[in-house]
Amino acid sequence: MGDNNTPAPKQSGCGLFHLVFGRRNIQTTRRSVSTSSLPATAPTTRFPSTTGPNDQNPAKRHLISPAAKKTNAAATATKPYAKKAMHAGPGFGLSGELDTMINDYQRASRPALYGNLGNLRQAAAPETHQPSLKYATSVMGNVVAKPKTKPVSLCRAISTRMDPEELKMLGNEDYRNGRFAEALALYEAAISIDPEKASYRSNKSAALVALGKLLEAALECREAIRIDPFYQRAHNRLALVLLRLGEAERALFHFKQAGSDADPDAIARAKQVLIHLNKCGEAKIHRDWITLLKESVLAVDAGADSAPSIFGLRAEALLKMNKHEEAIETMGKSPDFDVDLCTKFFGPVGSSSLLVFQSQVYLAAGRFDEGVAAAQAAAKLDPRSKEAVAVAKKARAVAAARVNGNELFKGARYSEACIAYGEGLSHDPHNAVLLCNRAACRSKLGQFQKAIEDCNAALRVRPSYTKARLRRADCYAKIGKWAACVEDCEALLRENPEDEEIGRMMREAEAKLRKGGGRQDLNGAGGDAAGLAVVVSNEHFRDFVASSDSRILQVVEQLYQRYPSVKFLKVDLEDHPSLAKSEGVNSFPAFIIYTNGTRASQIAGDKFDLLETSIKGCIRS
């Protein structure tokens, strides 16, 4: 440790690498790099193996004499990338600031220096990298005078002074050892020095695929092919990525260009994916959702495991079959690509289609704002798409109805809130969130049976929708359906065993069930076998009164018998909110009289005498 307290002399030229990588007496050094100013104590330099994502010959071992070092240094200065690699200042060394930083870093802890070089470290178990991590793309000038600099950043600051071929070889070694992020950084450094080398782009695409960044990988392969149109390995790599992305026809084209590098099994899988995709297109045209679901699953199994369009088709089929929960789960498994990257790769039309799928699933999941945003973006990308325009219009109407209903509910205007949610359901009849919200309004109005029906409809499309099941359990309790209440509570407790409110409701329902002997009449209230209803709460009483409308029905029946030439229609405006809006009905209940297809008058629901007088006047006229 005493040596570390003495500042190391400044190094110039390639002595930087001797400084960073340490002397030969450090046993943990993983690599050494051949340079023109290495001391005589390290006469031998071993280049890393080149087998890996690139397609060059195996590396050779070189013994470099002091005389040969000078020759190599002169040759290096004549390479086309040399000017790009060098910075202002004498020779090939770093600025004084970076030299000082590294010297200070060595004095503090030489082992720490080795551990902080990212990909340039001693042999160890391969690191695990998550595809969701983001890595910087800039490789020039990342010199930070802090000892806590991230490994990749320090590596790049140093590597910009290196031969790009050496960077590629170092990247290949990291790739083989599973250090894909470090490999990617090194390939990017090589590209920054020599951007027109196809092999660097191809190797970068391999690292991106390993990190789960398929669209970026495909774009890098395109660049490699642009640089070298006959680069067979790049064609094969691009074809494999296209296959996973569901672009089977384009994949087959690049497999053909790959020649002997193409994998026969992959070609066969691409052909199968293309067959299934054609069947998906036909099924969608004929609205054959069962076939569309089947063929989309087969396409994924055949190799298109990261194709957002295929996952979207599968989700659409499930939505049309009223299996909203499965559609939401399917879309959750789809790769989550950036919209701009999708537009760049799939084009505006393809990206618009993906957003249409997303919008419909967002609405089904109750994510209304996101559904509107996705639909509007889809219509903007492809304004000629009738489907995109229609979905955007539907999303705006459903979202507006939900906002309006919520505001009315907060103001305790439950009848009007019911109508508002019903307007949304007229555009999206099976939306579980709107159904559950309307059930809440009906429960507040004492219409428990109707509330239960809405909850049933919501649970048919989303069986694990907790809020709808909880609301239904509460309605069952309020009308005395104790057994059904217990059943819902048991299901809820399996998901949330610590929920005290549900536990209390279940205990109360079980006690009522034991006390009543489990008998329930046809109307759902506890009572005897003769059908006598027992009112168990104020809400239960209001439900019976509100749901029967017995007096109104009796009056209408009497009027029908007196005036058989008059046609009487009963309309539940909560179920048909658009009709209430178009006819200007502003009070409930209400009677509207029509003569010769024209509206004659509107009468409040409790004005029975006025109703009969108006009917007589219409008959006489």
XYZ file of C-alpha atoms in Angstrom:
621
model
C 0.000 0.000 0.000
C 3.023 2.314 0.459
C 3.597 2.409 -3.306
C 0.096 3.611 -3.895
C 0.739 6.771 -1.895
C 3.405 7.906 -4.380
C 1.920 9.609 -7.450
C 2.616 7.613 -10.563
C 4.580 9.474 -13.226
C 2.545 10.825 -16.110
C 2.450 8.574 -19.100
C 2.223 9.704 -22.663
C 1.415 7.829 -25.814
C -0.011 4.347 -25.386
C 1.419 4.171 -21.908
C -2.154 5.005 -20.926
C -3.101 1.351 -21.291
C -0.164 0.249 -19.143
C -1.425 2.706 -16.548
C -5.041 1.589 -16.682
C -4.619 -2.146 -17.088
C -1.805 -2.434 -14.515
C 1.614 -4.027 -14.486
C 2.401 -7.677 -15.073
C 2.710 -8.337 -11.306
C -1.069 -7.830 -10.985
C -2.406 -11.373 -11.291
C -6.059 -10.485 -11.891
C -5.515 -8.709 -15.236
C -7.858 -10.164 -17.842
C -6.421 -8.596 -21.004
C -3.444 -6.601 -22.216
C -3.351 -4.525 -25.369
C -0.462 -4.220 -27.795
C 0.816 -0.636 -27.873
C 3.898 1.245 -28.951
C 5.052 2.256 -25.480
C 4.616 -0.831 -23.301
C 7.661 -1.402 -21.030
C 10.066 -4.257 -21.686
C 8.667 -6.167 -18.709
C 5.648 -7.131 -20.794
C 7.053 -8.198 -24.183
C 4.151 -10.399 -25.193
C 0.638 -9.241 -26.117
C -2.266 -11.639 -26.666
C -5.211 -10.478 -28.735
C -8.677 -11.605 -27.700
C -10.354 -14.417 -29.561
C -12.599 -13.232 -32.381
C -15.120 -16.030 -32.480
C -18.523 -14.642 -31.606
C -21.111 -12.502 -33.322
C -18.733 -11.394 -36.074
C -17.495 -13.425 -39.025
C -13.724 -12.907 -39.105
C -10.906 -15.454 -38.859
C -9.699 -16.692 -35.442
C -7.226 -14.377 -33.745
C -3.531 -15.019 -33.905
C -0.983 -14.581 -31.165
C 1.800 -12.048 -31.863
C 5.181 -11.514 -30.300
C 6.064 -7.846 -30.721
C 9.649 -6.646 -30.428
C 10.559 -3.051 -29.549
C 11.567 -2.430 -33.173
C 8.313 -3.832 -34.472
C 6.369 -1.605 -32.087
C 7.680 1.513 -33.818
C 6.723 0.101 -37.194
C 3.216 -0.723 -35.953
C 2.797 2.762 -34.496
C 3.716 4.324 -37.833
C 1.309 2.040 -39.680
C -1.471 2.902 -37.270
C -1.088 6.589 -37.976
C -1.851 5.991 -41.667
C -5.201 4.231 -41.118
C -8.372 6.114 -42.114
C -9.783 5.992 -38.584
C -6.644 7.381 -36.929
C -7.659 11.015 -37.198
C -11.076 10.245 -35.774
C -9.513 8.444 -32.813
C -7.012 11.126 -31.824
C -7.756 14.185 -29.731
C -5.960 17.512 -29.404
C -2.736 17.266 -27.477
C 0.694 15.692 -27.897
C 1.001 12.117 -29.131
C -1.687 9.492 -28.650
C -2.248 10.071 -24.926
C -5.124 11.452 -22.877
C -5.419 15.000 -21.592
C -3.786 15.866 -18.315
C -7.169 15.869 -16.614
C -7.846 12.219 -17.403
C -4.269 11.186 -16.536
C -4.649 12.857 -13.146
C -8.008 11.167 -12.603
C -6.612 7.701 -13.326
C -3.489 8.274 -11.183
C -5.646 9.395 -8.262
C -7.915 6.444 -8.822
C -4.968 4.012 -8.751
C -3.593 5.540 -5.573
C -6.951 5.155 -3.860
C -7.552 1.550 -4.827
C -5.910 -0.375 -7.666
C -8.327 -3.355 -7.337
C -11.244 -0.921 -7.533
C -9.914 0.352 -10.858
C -10.117 -3.112 -12.319
C -13.631 -3.576 -10.979
C -14.821 -0.316 -12.450
C -13.774 -0.802 -16.078
C -17.043 -2.405 -17.166
C -16.189 -4.876 -19.885
C -12.421 -4.672 -19.254
C -12.262 -6.681 -16.067
C -10.867 -9.911 -14.711
C -12.585 -13.160 -15.574
C -15.709 -13.748 -13.532
C -19.152 -15.266 -13.809
C -21.138 -13.626 -16.652
C -23.348 -10.804 -15.528
C -27.082 -10.853 -16.037
C -28.544 -7.949 -17.991
C -32.207 -7.055 -18.210
C -33.589 -5.969 -21.625
C -35.363 -3.037 -19.979
C -32.092 -1.288 -19.095
C -31.236 1.765 -21.155
C -27.709 2.426 -22.359
C -26.197 5.627 -23.694
C -25.476 5.783 -27.412
C -22.831 8.503 -27.424
C -19.225 7.271 -27.233
C -17.138 10.400 -27.790
C -15.924 12.666 -25.035
C -17.477 10.861 -22.062
C -14.601 11.878 -19.765
C -15.868 12.418 -16.224
C -13.449 13.371 -13.473
C -15.218 11.314 -10.812
C -14.043 7.994 -9.370
C -17.658 6.673 -9.431
C -17.941 6.858 -13.208
C -20.039 3.993 -14.599
C -17.964 1.143 -16.151
C -19.280 1.622 -19.666
C -18.673 5.381 -19.603
C -15.039 5.025 -18.492
C -14.507 2.237 -20.989
C -15.765 4.454 -23.788
C -13.600 7.384 -22.754
C -10.556 5.146 -23.021
C -11.676 3.104 -26.014
C -12.089 6.091 -28.311
C -8.246 6.066 -28.578
C -8.152 2.409 -29.663
C -8.150 0.572 -32.963
C -11.815 -0.173 -33.898
C -10.860 -3.757 -34.746
C -9.542 -4.182 -31.222
C -12.779 -2.708 -29.892
C -14.728 -5.210 -31.934
C -12.643 -8.111 -30.623
C -13.121 -6.939 -27.046
C -16.841 -6.661 -27.738
C -16.887 -10.195 -29.109
C -15.325 -11.525 -25.929
C -17.890 -9.696 -23.796
C -20.661 -11.027 -26.015
C -19.477 -14.624 -25.591
C -19.372 -14.133 -21.820
C -22.923 -12.805 -21.697
C -21.967 -9.178 -21.041
C -24.198 -7.848 -23.794
C -24.417 -4.251 -22.582
C -20.627 -3.936 -22.474
C -20.368 -5.571 -25.890
C -22.903 -3.120 -27.264
C -20.916 -0.168 -25.892
C -17.724 -1.425 -27.522
C -19.394 -2.017 -30.889
C -20.828 1.506 -30.724
C -17.354 2.848 -29.967
C -15.985 1.045 -33.020
C -18.806 2.437 -35.160
C -18.122 5.971 -33.935
C -14.556 5.613 -35.223
C -15.389 3.805 -38.465
C -19.163 4.105 -39.170
C -18.929 2.537 -42.628
C -17.820 -0.926 -41.490
C -20.672 -3.401 -42.012
C -19.370 -6.008 -39.544
C -19.534 -3.508 -36.665
C -23.197 -2.824 -37.440
C -23.969 -6.537 -37.709
C -22.279 -7.300 -34.410
C -24.128 -4.430 -32.758
C -27.422 -5.921 -33.960
C -26.502 -9.245 -32.314
C -25.963 -7.474 -28.973
C -29.258 -5.598 -29.372
C -31.132 -8.844 -30.025
C -29.613 -10.324 -26.864
C -30.885 -7.266 -24.951
C -34.387 -7.681 -26.410
C -34.187 -4.573 -28.616
C -35.401 -6.154 -31.827
C -36.429 -3.058 -33.745
C -33.078 -1.376 -33.114
C -31.360 -4.624 -34.133
C -33.275 -4.762 -37.407
C -32.385 -1.144 -38.185
C -28.686 -1.860 -37.557
C -28.852 -4.850 -39.902
C -30.359 -2.580 -42.537
C -27.406 -0.245 -42.124
C -24.958 -3.133 -42.494
C -26.679 -4.213 -45.706
C -26.682 -0.641 -46.998
C -22.934 -0.530 -46.496
C -22.381 -3.995 -47.975
C -25.409 -5.267 -49.975
C -23.825 -8.725 -50.337
C -23.081 -9.235 -46.643
C -24.770 -12.610 -46.205
C -24.483 -12.811 -42.436
C -26.269 -9.471 -42.056
C -29.027 -10.662 -44.393
C -29.461 -13.839 -42.322
C -29.464 -11.920 -39.044
C -32.042 -9.455 -40.373
C -34.214 -12.328 -41.637
C -34.229 -13.966 -38.197
C -35.274 -10.709 -36.550
C -37.973 -10.103 -39.170
C -39.332 -13.602 -38.545
C -39.731 -12.864 -34.841
C -41.405 -9.546 -35.670
C -43.980 -11.280 -37.878
C -42.605 -9.871 -41.153
C -42.487 -13.322 -42.761
C -42.487 -12.255 -46.410
C -39.595 -9.847 -45.908
C -37.793 -12.477 -43.842
C -37.970 -14.959 -46.721
C -36.501 -12.352 -49.077
C -33.472 -11.812 -46.822
C -33.034 -15.540 -46.217
C -32.694 -15.863 -49.974
C -30.039 -13.111 -50.014
C -28.196 -14.840 -47.157
C -27.278 -17.775 -49.384
C -25.407 -20.519 -47.533
C -25.672 -18.622 -44.241
C -29.454 -19.084 -44.160
C -30.872 -21.610 -41.680
C -33.180 -24.125 -43.446
C -35.270 -24.614 -40.295
C -35.780 -20.873 -39.970
C -36.832 -20.673 -43.618
C -39.437 -23.402 -43.023
C -40.758 -21.555 -39.979
C -41.015 -18.311 -41.931
C -43.106 -20.067 -44.567
C -45.432 -21.417 -41.895
C -45.828 -17.975 -40.326
C -46.693 -16.534 -43.731
C -49.415 -19.177 -44.235
C -50.957 -18.427 -40.831
C -50.812 -14.666 -41.428
C -52.658 -15.010 -44.735
C -55.361 -17.006 -42.969
C -55.558 -14.320 -40.268
C -56.191 -11.690 -42.926
C -58.969 -13.730 -44.520
C -60.574 -14.452 -41.144
C -60.612 -10.769 -40.204
C -62.258 -9.818 -43.510
C -64.993 -12.395 -42.930
C -65.218 -11.515 -39.208
C -64.465 -15.121 -38.337
C -63.069 -14.421 -34.888
C -62.608 -18.055 -33.877
C -60.378 -18.737 -36.892
C -58.524 -15.465 -36.370
C -57.790 -16.435 -32.780
C -56.606 -19.897 -33.792
C -54.350 -18.746 -36.646
C -52.798 -15.912 -34.632
C -51.809 -18.376 -31.907
C -50.293 -20.718 -34.500
C -48.317 -17.848 -36.059
C -46.755 -17.000 -32.687
C -45.935 -20.653 -32.043
C -44.322 -20.964 -35.483
C -41.739 -18.303 -34.666
C -43.347 -14.836 -34.677
C -42.992 -14.602 -30.907
C -42.355 -10.842 -30.831
C -44.804 -9.652 -33.482
C -46.982 -6.842 -32.052
C -49.378 -7.039 -35.015
C -50.125 -10.709 -34.361
C -50.705 -10.119 -30.660
C -52.985 -7.262 -31.669
C -55.014 -9.494 -34.000
C -55.367 -12.073 -31.251
C -56.523 -9.414 -28.769
C -59.030 -8.061 -31.288
C -60.506 -11.527 -31.808
C -60.887 -11.987 -28.047
C -62.576 -8.590 -27.713
C -65.061 -9.462 -30.449
C -65.789 -12.727 -28.614
C -66.427 -10.711 -25.404
C -63.389 -12.201 -23.677
C -62.038 -8.876 -22.519
C -59.927 -10.219 -19.705
C -58.042 -12.570 -22.028
C -57.601 -9.744 -24.539
C -56.028 -7.546 -21.853
C -53.694 -10.377 -20.818
C -52.730 -11.024 -24.447
C -51.866 -7.391 -25.077
C -49.819 -7.405 -21.883
C -47.622 -10.148 -23.376
C -47.053 -8.205 -26.591
C -43.658 -6.495 -26.938
C -43.840 -2.867 -25.872
C -42.041 -1.010 -28.639
C -41.592 2.745 -28.854
C -44.134 4.367 -31.196
C -41.503 6.329 -33.104
C -39.410 3.200 -33.658
C -42.506 1.297 -34.792
C -43.315 4.063 -37.270
C -39.741 4.033 -38.547
C -39.725 0.255 -38.969
C -43.319 -0.706 -39.844
C -44.283 2.589 -41.487
C -47.176 4.933 -40.590
C -49.887 2.486 -41.705
C -48.443 -0.437 -39.757
C -47.878 1.662 -36.651
C -51.440 3.017 -36.915
C -52.835 -0.530 -36.915
C -50.906 -1.360 -33.756
C -52.278 1.743 -32.029
C -55.835 0.780 -33.021
C -55.388 -2.589 -31.276
C -53.955 -0.868 -28.208
C -56.774 1.673 -28.045
C -59.483 -0.992 -28.015
C -57.757 -2.955 -25.262
C -57.178 0.200 -23.208
C -60.912 0.961 -23.349
C -61.787 -2.579 -22.274
C -59.383 -2.260 -19.343
C -60.876 1.078 -18.260
C -57.788 3.086 -19.263
C -59.905 5.623 -21.127
C -57.406 8.472 -21.451
C -54.760 6.143 -22.874
C -57.343 4.649 -25.211
C -58.248 8.084 -26.571
C -54.584 9.060 -26.971
C -53.727 5.839 -28.844
C -56.764 6.133 -31.133
C -56.059 9.757 -31.974
C -52.422 8.957 -32.711
C -53.559 6.106 -34.988
C -55.919 8.399 -36.914
C -53.169 11.000 -37.250
C -50.686 8.466 -38.631
C -53.193 7.032 -41.114
C -56.058 9.498 -41.668
C -57.380 7.397 -44.565
C -57.998 4.390 -42.318
C -61.726 4.094 -41.682
C -61.039 1.733 -38.790
C -58.670 4.181 -37.080
C -61.117 7.075 -37.485
C -64.042 4.972 -36.183
C -62.083 3.746 -33.150
C -60.996 7.313 -32.345
C -64.612 8.516 -32.493
C -65.757 5.642 -30.283
C -62.942 6.202 -27.767
C -63.786 9.900 -27.397
C -67.508 9.173 -26.912
C -66.926 6.445 -24.316
C -64.376 8.504 -22.392
C -66.631 11.573 -22.387
C -69.602 9.525 -21.126
C -67.511 8.116 -18.310
C -66.278 11.582 -17.239
C -69.815 12.990 -17.375
C -71.206 10.064 -15.395
C -68.521 10.394 -12.736
C -69.269 14.087 -12.239
C -73.002 13.422 -11.924
C -72.374 10.582 -9.475
C -70.213 12.826 -7.295
C -73.116 15.278 -7.229
C -75.511 12.511 -6.070
C -77.471 12.830 -9.330
C -77.700 9.091 -9.713
C -80.500 8.860 -12.290
C -78.695 11.233 -14.620
C -75.411 9.413 -14.007
C -77.109 6.160 -15.050
C -78.118 7.774 -18.325
C -74.612 9.159 -18.885
C -72.980 5.751 -18.397
C -75.658 4.280 -20.641
C -74.631 6.673 -23.411
C -71.111 5.263 -23.192
C -72.487 1.731 -23.263
C -74.393 2.532 -26.449
C -70.953 2.868 -28.093
C -69.271 0.052 -26.141
C -72.042 -2.266 -24.835
C -69.734 -4.664 -22.981
C -67.435 -2.198 -21.263
C -67.021 -3.660 -17.787
C -66.050 -0.377 -16.135
C -69.114 1.489 -17.412
C -71.361 -1.425 -16.440
C -69.917 -1.469 -12.942
C -70.287 2.308 -12.613
C -73.908 2.125 -13.696
C -74.431 -0.661 -11.161
C -73.194 1.715 -8.460
C -75.797 4.293 -9.516
C -78.585 1.728 -9.552
C -77.549 0.498 -6.129
C -77.783 4.070 -4.805
C -81.273 4.295 -6.320
C -82.293 1.066 -4.598
C -82.519 -0.829 -7.920
C -80.479 -3.755 -6.659
C -81.664 -6.343 -9.147
C -80.704 -4.121 -12.061
C -77.379 -3.406 -10.375
C -76.758 -7.145 -10.086
C -77.541 -7.574 -13.773
C -74.936 -4.942 -14.666
C -72.374 -6.632 -12.418
C -73.151 -9.983 -14.043
C -72.570 -8.464 -17.475
C -69.260 -6.973 -16.336
C -68.077 -10.273 -14.835
C -68.972 -12.194 -17.991
C -66.349 -10.277 -19.941
C -63.891 -9.834 -17.053
C -64.336 -12.698 -14.528
C -61.638 -11.394 -12.182
C -62.955 -7.810 -12.057
C -62.824 -7.353 -8.291
C -64.848 -4.148 -8.117
C -67.828 -5.679 -9.965
C -67.807 -8.780 -7.759
C -67.618 -6.701 -4.594
C -70.511 -4.536 -5.736
C -72.576 -7.593 -6.584
C -71.876 -9.134 -3.180
C -73.076 -5.929 -1.532
C -76.293 -5.942 -3.603
C -76.897 -9.603 -2.759
C -76.592 -8.733 0.928
C -79.035 -5.845 0.611
C -81.753 -8.035 -0.939
C -81.095 -10.965 1.368
C -79.422 -13.366 -1.083
C -77.064 -14.585 1.596
C -75.788 -17.723 -0.125
C -74.841 -15.770 -3.263
C -73.239 -13.094 -1.092
C -71.127 -15.707 0.719
C -70.013 -17.205 -2.593
C -68.811 -13.832 -3.918
C -67.102 -13.029 -0.621
C -65.221 -16.333 -0.718
C -63.954 -15.549 -4.220
C -62.861 -12.082 -3.127
C -61.071 -13.371 -0.038
C -59.087 -15.832 -2.135
C -57.583 -12.818 -3.899
C -57.409 -10.509 -0.854
C -57.366 -12.652 2.301
C -56.475 -9.669 4.523
C -59.451 -7.497 3.497
C -61.357 -6.864 6.727
C -64.437 -5.332 5.073
C -65.016 -8.388 2.900
C -64.441 -10.670 5.897
C -67.026 -8.768 7.923
C -69.560 -8.943 5.078
C -69.001 -12.684 4.745
C -69.422 -13.351 8.473
C -72.652 -11.367 8.524
C -73.981 -13.210 5.451
C -73.100 -16.599 6.980
C -74.888 -15.664 10.206
C -78.015 -14.594 8.305
C -77.881 -17.766 6.249
C -77.727 -19.973 9.356
C -80.501 -18.028 11.000
C -82.828 -18.237 7.986
C -82.121 -21.898 7.324
C -80.900 -21.031 3.853
C -84.414 -20.427 2.479
C -84.767 -17.736 -0.162
C -87.827 -16.916 -2.224
C -87.873 -16.326 -5.955
C -87.498 -12.593 -5.500
C -84.246 -13.072 -3.615
C -85.473 -12.028 -0.168
C -85.540 -14.260 2.853
C -89.039 -15.588 3.519
C -91.268 -18.625 3.578
C -92.006 -21.054 0.760
C -95.328 -19.363 -0.033
C -93.462 -16.409 -1.540
C -93.921 -13.888 1.261
C -91.106 -11.365 0.903
C -89.395 -10.224 4.081
C -87.944 -6.722 3.857
C -84.452 -6.806 5.343
C -83.486 -3.144 4.934
C -84.666 0.264 3.762
C -82.762 -0.236 0.525
C -84.498 -3.565 0.012
C -87.891 -1.880 0.382
C -86.984 0.870 -2.107
C -85.785 -1.743 -4.572
C -89.148 -3.482 -4.562
C -90.975 -0.199 -4.944
C -88.729 1.231 -7.654
C -88.390 -1.913 -9.745
C -92.078 -2.773 -9.920
C -93.650 0.546 -11.028
C -96.874 -1.245 -10.184
C -99.162 1.768 -10.059
C -98.054 3.100 -13.443
C -98.419 -0.318 -15.030
C -101.934 -0.681 -13.603
C -102.992 2.702 -14.982
C -101.576 1.943 -18.417
C -103.328 -1.422 -18.466
C -106.654 0.262 -17.672
C -106.135 2.892 -20.390
C -105.332 0.190 -22.917
C -108.603 -1.570 -22.137
C -110.560 1.654 -22.522
C -108.810 2.803 -25.695
C -107.771 -0.338 -27.655
C -106.931 1.714 -30.764
C -104.062 3.379 -28.897
C -100.653 1.675 -28.869
C -98.747 1.836 -25.569
C -94.967 1.372 -25.429
C -92.822 1.028 -22.318
C -89.197 2.169 -22.674
C -86.532 1.976 -19.948
C -84.550 5.108 -20.725
C -81.628 3.975 -18.569
C -81.113 1.195 -21.088
C -81.708 3.538 -24.044
C -80.112 6.876 -23.101
C -79.735 7.999 -26.706
C -83.521 7.758 -27.126
C -84.088 9.933 -24.060
C -81.687 12.495 -25.449
C -83.149 12.542 -28.952
C -86.726 12.839 -27.645
C -85.884 15.527 -25.092
C -87.122 13.604 -22.048
C -86.039 15.574 -18.980
C -88.089 14.013 -16.169
C -88.752 10.428 -15.097
C -91.166 8.768 -15.312
C -92.890 10.562 -18.180
C -95.543 9.952 -20.860
C -95.038 11.169 -24.438
C -97.966 11.163 -26.846
C -97.446 10.870 -30.611
C -100.068 11.371 -33.314
C -99.430 10.602 -36.981
C -95.745 10.130 -36.241
C -95.416 13.567 -34.654
C -94.824 14.297 -30.981
C -97.953 15.919 -29.517
C -97.204 16.399 -25.820
C -95.198 15.245 -22.786
C -96.893 14.559 -19.432
C -95.316 13.917 -16.055
C -95.595 10.361 -14.793
C -97.907 11.189 -11.898
C -100.498 13.140 -13.941
C -102.819 10.243 -14.771
C -105.946 12.376 -15.258
C -104.142 14.683 -17.670
C -102.826 11.637 -19.514
C -106.317 10.237 -20.135
C -107.641 13.676 -21.187
C -104.804 14.025 -23.696
C -105.479 10.553 -25.119
C -109.150 11.401 -25.614
C -108.239 14.648 -27.378
C -105.904 12.833 -29.755
C -108.561 10.244 -30.632
C -111.159 12.937 -31.382
C -108.770 14.854 -33.586
